Amino acid sequence: MHELGVVYRNIVRANREAADRLGDFGSATVHEAMGRLGLLKPYMRPIYAGAQVSGTAVTVLLHPGDNWMLHVAAEQIRDGDIVVAAITADCTDGYFGDLLATSFKARGARALIIDAGVRDVKMLTEMSFPVWSKAISSKGTIKATVGSVNVPVVCAGALITPGDVIVADDDGVVCVPASRAAEMAEAAAAREANEGAKRAKLAAGVLGLDMYGMREPLARAGLRYVD
Amino acid sequence: MHELGVVYRNIVRANREAADRLGDFGSATVHEAMGRLGLLKPYMRPIYAGAQVSGTAVTVLLHPGDNWMLHVAAEQIRDGDIVVAAITADCTDGYFGDLLATSFKARGARALIIDAGVRDVKMLTEMSFPVWSKAISSKGTIKATVGSVNVPVVCAGALITPGDVIVADDDGVVCVPASRAAEMAEAAAAREANEGAKRAKLAAGVLGLDMYGMREPLARAGLRYVD
Amino acid sequence: MHELGVVYRNIVRANREAADRLGDFGSATVHEAMGRLGLLKPYMRPIYAGAQVSGTAVTVLLHPGDNWMLHVAAEQIRDGDIVVAAITADCTDGYFGDLLATSFKARGARALIIDAGVRDVKMLTEMSFPVWSKAISSKGTIKATVGSVNVPVVCAGALITPGDVIVADDDGVVCVPASRAAEMAEAAAAREANEGAKRAKLAAGVLGLDMYGMREPLARAGLRYVD
Amino acid sequence: MHELGVVYRNIVRANREAADRLGDFGSATVHEAMGRLGLLKPYMRPIYAGAQVSGTAVTVLLHPGDNWMLHVAAEQIRDGDIVVAAITADCTDGYFGDLLATSFKARGARALIIDAGVRDVKMLTEMSFPVWSKAISSKGTIKATVGSVNVPVVCAGALITPGDVIVADDDGVVCVPASRAAEMAEAAAAREANEGAKRAKLAAGVLGLDMYGMREPLARAGLRYVD
Amino acid sequence: MHELGVVYRNIVRANREAADRLGDFGSATVHEAMGRLGLLKPYMRPIYAGAQVSGTAVTVLLHPGDNWMLHVAAEQIRDGDIVVAAITADCTDGYFGDLLATSFKARGARALIIDAGVRDVKMLTEMSFPVWSKAISSKGTIKATVGSVNVPVVCAGALITPGDVIVADDDGVVCVPASRAAEMAEAAAAREANEGAKRAKLAAGVLGLDMYGMREPLARAGLRYVD
Amino acid sequence: MHELGVVYRNIVRANREAADRLGDFGSATVHEAMGRLGLLKPYMRPIYAGAQVSGTAVTVLLHPGDNWMLHVAAEQIRDGDIVVAAITADCTDGYFGDLLATSFKARGARALIIDAGVRDVKMLTEMSFPVWSKAISSKGTIKATVGSVNVPVVCAGALITPGDVIVADDDGVVCVPASRAAEMAEAAAAREANEGAKRAKLAAGVLGLDMYGMREPLARAGLRYVD
């Protein structure tokens, strides 16, 4: 947060297998597994529906209206990374378009998470390069001021440390600390394990009230029925 | 509004035929027929494009971050209902996902209208279970506090009484009081009756100015033309 | 801005060829060519993805909740125009639907840009009549008060003079003054000329840092690398 | 909600004494006594600090940009009333200024609660006529369309029935149903009864943890301390 | 709007006497006299209550996060001017503080209207230098990019031409075109002429319904009373 | 961020003298000294004008609508601390009122910074206990779920580590890392040192253009003057 003008080249990335596995569960399940922490604010929306990705965070801290550091960040990308871009003040400018996407993709990036705007969304969609952003805007940016790469950043209200696992889909974006990636993948798997059985019961008309045994605690909490 | 901890089991639903018929007209025509009343605020958006539904309201009053009462509401659903969920304070959490949707659908619900967030939107889309909501969010909810089912609620700025007809499509969500459903279906039909003829004229290049006889009232209102 | 109750019939439209050519470049490229001016605020969003249009502005100034002047504007549309609608105060009502779209299209309009709401979006999508708006809303409007047609207006924070070129796509909406349309088309073409070569290099893994010669200025600006 | 063009002259007002007494407790205490229901959304702010009032609601339903019905409402005001104004769509126009305030005050009104804008705030402050509103705006309104007086309205997200008690102060605005006014005054008094003793203890350095016996439930909920 | 990097030194200011006179009426009365045009959006709020000013506009177009041109604007200020600052994209940074206020005041400026943020508000209040702004923020700005001075700008949704009259008070900010200043001062005076008599009548309990002869048109519009 | 249910009792607070000294400079000067980092979003506003404080951060992480952990935090307060409260999701409820303020004050707290709502603002003002918050709301909270005390939190978009220095005044709230407090106090002092001389020059009519030597760089950046 408190450091400008620095690029950290060596970061500790989360275990690749755990990172990939977390992506299969999706953001809602992972967020639950995390004890309902780590979620970016829901104003972060995908530029097209249907993308579901996970990867390790390369972070970048940018100034409003200035995308210079995205070029610096490109060099730090390794295969399987997701770039997470934070801005030092609120901004909706279009920091990122098809040229940078081409570069990021060539370097191995799977997605961009940016607390600002993006443009060329039609081409990004055709390229299948997903972006979660606060805005879509044609407004271009300058290249005048240095920020930082791979420092901890606050993006859309969540603290992201370089190397953390990012899980993003139509429901939103979640950050899992690198040190807890494997444990969280286990927890998410446990959550999902019996969802199929539950879904079948509910589809057959069984009520959650009965399946989860809620009638008694609801009555104890004072719920009453009136005919 | 002013009652917590109660479930009303017997509500008077609007006439089924009128409720179904209102859905064919769509929210804009019904809203006009209503004298431009009954519309929920336009921040209520469908999670996918193209759904058009109507049904009778089962209402539920929830607390911020707590979806317990949605399970209680599920039991009160009858075929052809639409669940309308209001929250006692602003909240964007994801109250509803694919498991509850499976349950609601099995009980006969046609849609959910919720003044909060929803998740699992990819699965809900695949299930063709439409939701109109204020937000999409992975954020889960707890089950700790009782609210009410089938009490009058304020949802997105509109008063909804249990049994009212809800009409929802890509343009928004409208509520028609149960007692006026048949009358409103007639009024909506009357509005639509001559739309085809109008459309043909306009498509042929006839101006609304002439078709509606607006030139004289515009001149009287002071409109002048400058060459 | 400061004139109500007037319709200017003779406006100077931008050169047609330049106007059409600008549309091919899209809003982001044109906005860059303009020196990053002329963009409408990014809350203006298309009602469906994929439309990309340009045309000459017919402007209309409306009152909140009153769409009367859209009928007056219809008569002033010529082939290749885009109607730009501004409101004298914030409003999200649905000013425009399928009947007006039928009329506008018959008169030769290519699109509507409106700093308010629109409805019948499913039909507008089926008709392929694109609209960029602030909101989607079933709420209808009255026809009671006169505004103006073809006066300069402020729409979504940008000054639009009748006859200006409007360029709109998934990234947003840009206005180019009529007197500068040809010059801006040249500037946009120049910007695009070498994008293909750049894209190929970036796709091959060349970094923007090297392609644009950024390493030296970044170092001079104080950027340092930490291993 | 669903009725336009009607003025109800005879409404059942809450008991005057209970209404007055509720005002002494302030909105926070009354809101707690109500089980945390009845609060208008917190965007409703007083035009000046320090006012604390209560009274019985005379409701008015207005159209966007049209304040005609405020004049109709004036005639229905009795001594001790508070006018509650709802709008059929979002609007920030200045519906109310010093002339209407003079009239309302002469009729016995104690305040205005309006889900829209107000103007002449300097004069209203000098007159000590408090207003809670969504906005302050010079924008005037027209007098063209009829709404209703003394119908139930949704104002800032809360259902207000004519005759209900309104309690408003620097913390916000709460509505108490007329039928529960006396009971709620009792409940509020009970809440306040031992606040003095609590305040003295806390001022002396006693912790809420001990005063409220929270240590044990916190430990049971899993809270742990790390040195 | 469409010009960067230019300072116009000779602008035609509105008649001084008319500009001063407009200030006495306040923004609401002037806005009415203007036919309800010329108002800046109501998010523009004074940093302290009670200021009421008018003056001739010196305009400045700034980039987000860059206040360089405010220093350029200072030189163009003449006694009786009000500086109106527009930004090319949304920004809440604190562009202006006590040092610039000292400079502006020494040059004869009466106020600043800025569609962005301001800081040092405690000192500005002590200096009695009023500012109407969108935000208050400690965030400083850089001095790197040129904008323009005394070009037409869009500020908070209104078009401001250099030399126009700005009227600002607790209710908001209105712009009167220089060419219409004298006429508008007359219109405002006419509006105010009989307000005193009206106020006296209303204070005596006469209803607006009777004073303005509204009962008959309301009945014609369909208003009915229910006992 | 990623830890719930823990209270850290031993935190390293910034040097007291440096913390106190930073308060004298105010948030704008400290924010500049920090290289324009560390600012909380400008929606954080004081509940009354004129307070200017600094202190060391005791942090607390709360759930939406649940203020239980504020009681836990009270015990960790030492003389000269400022409590910084973050919420795991957006919430405007009134978490804090006069009783908690009495307790916090008795424990030595100088202020509360909360990314949510507060109530009893009239009493807090009378007690001179300043609060910077996102909202003011009567809405009370429950005591049901454990969060954490003295973990790093994201509050209004800024990362706050326990023991950091908080500087807050009418312009906003800034966070200075504990390890940099002394250095930043020096930097702020250096910034202020020659402000008096500058202010005197500007008050005498000297232009910033000349005092800062801006004319030449502006010309080089392309600024031109038109008579």
CSV table of C-alpha atoms in Angstrom, one decimal, chain B:
chain,number,residue,atom,x,y,z
B,1,MET,CA,-44.3,-3.9,7.2
B,2,HIS,CA,-44.6,-3.7,10.9
B,3,GLU,CA,-44.7,-7.3,12.0
B,4,LEU,CA,-41.8,-9.7,12.5
B,5,GLY,CA,-41.9,-13.4,13.2
B,6,VAL,CA,-45.1,-14.3,11.5
B,7,VAL,CA,-46.0,-16.6,8.5
B,8,TYR,CA,-49.5,-16.1,7.0
B,9,ARG,CA,-50.5,-19.4,5.4
B,10,ASN,CA,-53.7,-18.3,3.8
B,11,ILE,CA,-53.5,-15.5,1.4
B,12,VAL,CA,-55.9,-14.3,-1.2
B,13,ARG,CA,-54.2,-14.7,-4.6
B,14,ALA,CA,-55.3,-12.8,-7.6
B,15,ASN,CA,-57.3,-14.5,-10.2
B,16,ARG,CA,-55.0,-17.0,-12.0
B,17,GLU,CA,-56.2,-16.3,-15.5
B,18,ALA,CA,-55.9,-12.5,-15.1
B,19,ALA,CA,-52.5,-12.9,-13.6
B,20,ASP,CA,-51.3,-15.1,-16.5
B,21,ARG,CA,-52.8,-12.7,-19.1
B,22,LEU,CA,-51.1,-9.7,-17.6
B,23,GLY,CA,-47.8,-11.4,-18.2
B,24,ASP,CA,-48.4,-11.5,-21.9
B,25,PHE,CA,-48.6,-7.7,-22.1
B,26,GLY,CA,-45.2,-7.1,-20.4
B,27,SER,CA,-44.3,-4.6,-17.7
B,28,ALA,CA,-44.4,-1.4,-19.8
B,29,THR,CA,-48.0,-1.9,-21.0
B,30,VAL,CA,-49.3,-3.0,-17.6
B,31,HIS,CA,-47.6,0.0,-15.9
B,32,GLU,CA,-49.3,2.3,-18.4
B,33,ALA,CA,-52.6,0.6,-17.8
B,34,MET,CA,-52.1,1.1,-14.1
B,35,GLY,CA,-51.9,4.9,-14.6
B,36,ARG,CA,-48.1,4.7,-14.2
B,37,LEU,CA,-48.2,3.3,-10.7
B,38,GLY,CA,-46.9,0.1,-9.2
B,39,LEU,CA,-43.4,0.1,-10.7
B,40,LEU,CA,-40.4,-1.2,-8.7
B,41,LYS,CA,-37.3,1.1,-9.0
B,42,PRO,CA,-35.4,0.5,-12.2
B,43,TYR,CA,-32.3,-0.7,-10.4
B,44,MET,CA,-34.1,-4.0,-10.3
B,45,ARG,CA,-32.5,-5.9,-13.3
B,46,PRO,CA,-33.0,-9.4,-14.6
B,47,ILE,CA,-30.0,-11.8,-14.3
B,48,TYR,CA,-30.4,-12.8,-17.9
B,49,ALA,CA,-32.1,-11.2,-20.9
B,50,GLY,CA,-35.3,-12.4,-22.4
B,51,ALA,CA,-37.4,-13.7,-19.5
B,52,GLN,CA,-41.0,-12.5,-19.3
B,53,VAL,CA,-43.2,-13.8,-16.5
B,54,SER,CA,-46.1,-13.1,-14.3
B,55,GLY,CA,-47.4,-14.7,-11.1
B,56,THR,CA,-49.0,-14.1,-7.7
B,57,ALA,CA,-46.8,-12.7,-5.0
B,58,VAL,CA,-45.6,-14.7,-2.0
B,59,THR,CA,-43.8,-12.0,0.1
B,60,VAL,CA,-40.9,-12.4,2.5
B,61,LEU,CA,-39.3,-9.9,4.8
B,62,LEU,CA,-35.6,-10.6,5.5
B,63,HIS,CA,-32.9,-9.1,7.6
B,64,PRO,CA,-29.6,-7.9,6.0
B,65,GLY,CA,-27.3,-10.8,5.4
B,66,ASP,CA,-29.7,-13.4,6.6
B,67,ASN,CA,-31.7,-15.7,4.2
B,68,TRP,CA,-33.3,-18.0,6.8
B,69,MET,CA,-36.8,-16.9,5.9
B,70,LEU,CA,-36.4,-17.9,2.2
B,71,HIS,CA,-36.6,-21.5,3.4
B,72,VAL,CA,-39.7,-20.7,5.3
B,73,ALA,CA,-41.2,-19.0,2.2
B,74,ALA,CA,-40.5,-22.0,0.1
B,75,GLU,CA,-43.2,-24.0,1.9
B,76,GLN,CA,-45.8,-21.3,1.2
B,77,ILE,CA,-45.2,-21.3,-2.6
B,78,ARG,CA,-48.0,-22.7,-4.8
B,79,ASP,CA,-47.9,-23.2,-8.5
B,80,GLY,CA,-47.8,-19.9,-10.4
B,81,ASP,CA,-46.4,-17.8,-7.5
B,82,ILE,CA,-43.5,-15.4,-7.7
B,83,VAL,CA,-41.5,-14.8,-4.5
B,84,VAL,CA,-41.0,-11.2,-3.6
B,85,ALA,CA,-38.2,-10.6,-1.1
B,86,ALA,CA,-37.7,-7.3,0.8
B,87,ILE,CA,-34.9,-6.6,3.2
B,88,THR,CA,-35.2,-4.4,6.4
B,89,ALA,CA,-32.0,-2.4,5.3
B,90,ASP,CA,-30.0,-2.0,2.2
B,91,CYS,CA,-27.9,-5.1,1.4
B,92,THR,CA,-26.3,-6.6,-1.7
B,93,ASP,CA,-25.4,-10.0,-0.3
B,94,GLY,CA,-26.2,-13.1,-2.4
B,95,TYR,CA,-29.3,-14.5,-0.6
B,96,PHE,CA,-30.3,-17.0,-3.2
B,97,GLY,CA,-28.5,-19.5,-5.4
B,98,ASP,CA,-29.0,-22.7,-7.3
B,99,LEU,CA,-30.1,-24.9,-4.3
B,100,LEU,CA,-32.9,-22.6,-3.3
B,101,ALA,CA,-33.8,-22.1,-6.9
B,102,THR,CA,-34.2,-25.9,-7.3
B,103,SER,CA,-36.5,-25.9,-4.2
B,104,PHE,CA,-38.5,-22.9,-5.4
B,105,LYS,CA,-38.9,-24.4,-8.8
B,106,ALA,CA,-40.0,-27.7,-7.4
B,107,ARG,CA,-42.7,-25.9,-5.4
B,108,GLY,CA,-44.0,-24.2,-8.5
B,109,ALA,CA,-42.4,-20.7,-8.3
B,110,ARG,CA,-41.9,-18.9,-11.6
B,111,ALA,CA,-39.4,-16.3,-10.5
B,112,LEU,CA,-37.8,-14.4,-7.6
B,113,ILE,CA,-37.9,-10.6,-7.2
B,114,ILE,CA,-35.3,-9.6,-4.5
B,115,ASP,CA,-34.2,-6.2,-3.3
B,116,ALA,CA,-30.7,-7.5,-2.6
B,117,GLY,CA,-28.2,-9.8,-4.3
B,118,VAL,CA,-28.2,-13.2,-5.9
B,119,ARG,CA,-25.5,-15.7,-6.8
B,120,ASP,CA,-25.0,-18.9,-8.9
B,121,VAL,CA,-26.3,-16.8,-11.8
B,122,LYS,CA,-24.7,-19.1,-14.4
B,123,MET,CA,-26.6,-22.1,-13.0
B,124,LEU,CA,-29.9,-20.1,-12.6
B,125,THR,CA,-29.6,-19.1,-16.3
B,126,GLU,CA,-29.1,-22.8,-17.3
B,127,MET,CA,-32.1,-23.7,-15.1
B,128,SER,CA,-34.2,-20.9,-16.7
B,129,PHE,CA,-35.1,-19.7,-13.3
B,130,PRO,CA,-35.4,-15.9,-13.7
B,131,VAL,CA,-34.5,-13.5,-11.0
B,132,TRP,CA,-34.8,-9.7,-10.8
B,133,SER,CA,-32.3,-8.3,-8.3
B,134,LYS,CA,-30.4,-5.2,-7.2
B,135,ALA,CA,-27.1,-7.0,-7.3
B,136,ILE,CA,-25.1,-10.1,-8.1
B,137,SER,CA,-22.8,-11.2,-5.4
B,138,SER,CA,-21.0,-14.3,-4.2
B,139,LYS,CA,-21.4,-13.1,-0.6
B,140,GLY,CA,-23.3,-15.7,1.4
B,141,THR,CA,-25.8,-15.1,4.2
B,142,ILE,CA,-26.4,-16.6,7.7
B,143,LYS,CA,-29.6,-18.1,9.1
B,144,ALA,CA,-30.0,-16.5,12.5
B,145,THR,CA,-33.0,-14.1,12.7
B,146,VAL,CA,-36.7,-14.5,11.9
B,147,GLY,CA,-38.5,-12.2,9.6
B,148,SER,CA,-42.0,-12.8,8.1
B,149,VAL,CA,-43.7,-14.4,5.2
B,150,ASN,CA,-46.8,-13.1,3.5
B,151,VAL,CA,-46.9,-9.7,5.2
B,152,PRO,CA,-47.1,-6.5,3.0
B,153,VAL,CA,-43.6,-5.4,2.2
B,154,VAL,CA,-41.9,-2.5,0.5
B,155,CYS,CA,-39.6,-4.0,-2.2
B,156,ALA,CA,-37.5,-1.6,-4.3
B,157,GLY,CA,-39.8,1.3,-3.4
B,158,ALA,CA,-43.1,-0.4,-4.2
B,159,LEU,CA,-45.7,-1.8,-1.7
B,160,ILE,CA,-46.4,-5.4,-2.4
B,161,THR,CA,-49.3,-7.2,-0.7
B,162,PRO,CA,-49.3,-11.0,-0.7
B,163,GLY,CA,-51.4,-12.3,-3.6
B,164,ASP,CA,-50.8,-9.2,-5.8
B,165,VAL,CA,-49.8,-9.9,-9.5
B,166,ILE,CA,-46.2,-9.4,-10.4
B,167,VAL,CA,-45.3,-8.8,-14.0
B,168,ALA,CA,-41.6,-8.8,-14.9
B,169,ASP,CA,-39.5,-8.7,-18.1
B,170,ASP,CA,-36.4,-6.9,-19.5
B,171,ASP,CA,-38.0,-3.5,-18.9
B,172,GLY,CA,-38.6,-4.0,-15.2
B,173,VAL,CA,-41.0,-5.2,-12.6
B,174,VAL,CA,-44.6,-4.0,-12.0
B,175,CYS,CA,-47.0,-4.9,-9.2
B,176,VAL,CA,-50.8,-5.0,-9.8
B,177,PRO,CA,-53.1,-5.3,-6.7
B,178,ALA,CA,-55.0,-8.6,-6.7
B,179,SER,CA,-58.3,-6.8,-6.6
B,180,ARG,CA,-57.6,-5.0,-9.8
B,181,ALA,CA,-55.9,-7.7,-11.8
B,182,ALA,CA,-58.9,-8.5,-14.1
B,183,GLU,CA,-59.6,-4.8,-14.7
B,184,MET,CA,-56.0,-4.1,-15.5
B,185,ALA,CA,-55.8,-7.0,-17.9
B,186,GLU,CA,-58.7,-5.4,-19.8
B,187,ALA,CA,-57.0,-2.0,-19.8
B,188,ALA,CA,-53.8,-3.5,-21.0
B,189,ALA,CA,-55.6,-5.3,-23.8
B,190,ALA,CA,-57.3,-2.1,-24.9
B,191,ARG,CA,-53.9,-0.3,-25.0
B,192,GLU,CA,-52.4,-3.0,-27.2
B,193,ALA,CA,-55.4,-3.4,-29.5
B,194,ASN,CA,-54.5,-0.7,-31.9
B,195,GLU,CA,-50.7,-0.8,-31.6
B,196,GLY,CA,-50.3,-2.9,-34.7
B,197,ALA,CA,-52.1,-0.4,-36.9
B,198,LYS,CA,-50.0,2.5,-35.4
B,199,ARG,CA,-46.8,0.6,-35.9
B,200,ALA,CA,-47.6,0.0,-39.5
B,201,LYS,CA,-48.3,3.6,-40.1
B,202,LEU,CA,-45.1,4.7,-38.4
B,203,ALA,CA,-43.1,2.2,-40.3
B,204,ALA,CA,-44.5,3.7,-43.5
B,205,GLY,CA,-43.1,7.1,-42.5
B,206,VAL,CA,-46.2,8.7,-41.1
B,207,LEU,CA,-45.2,11.0,-38.2
B,208,GLY,CA,-46.5,10.7,-34.7
B,209,LEU,CA,-47.1,14.5,-35.0
B,210,ASP,CA,-49.8,13.8,-37.6
B,211,MET,CA,-51.0,10.4,-36.4
B,212,TYR,CA,-51.6,11.7,-32.9
B,213,GLY,CA,-52.7,15.2,-34.0
B,214,MET,CA,-50.0,16.9,-32.0
B,215,ARG,CA,-49.2,19.8,-34.2
B,216,GLU,CA,-52.0,22.1,-33.0
B,217,PRO,CA,-51.5,21.5,-29.3
B,218,LEU,CA,-47.7,22.0,-29.7
B,219,ALA,CA,-48.3,25.3,-31.5
B,220,ARG,CA,-50.7,26.3,-28.7
B,221,ALA,CA,-48.1,25.4,-26.1
B,222,GLY,CA,-45.8,27.9,-27.9
B,223,LEU,CA,-43.6,25.7,-30.0
B,224,ARG,CA,-42.1,27.6,-33.0
B,225,TYR,CA,-40.1,26.5,-35.9
B,226,VAL,CA,-37.0,28.4,-37.2
B,227,ASP,CA,-35.6,27.8,-40.7
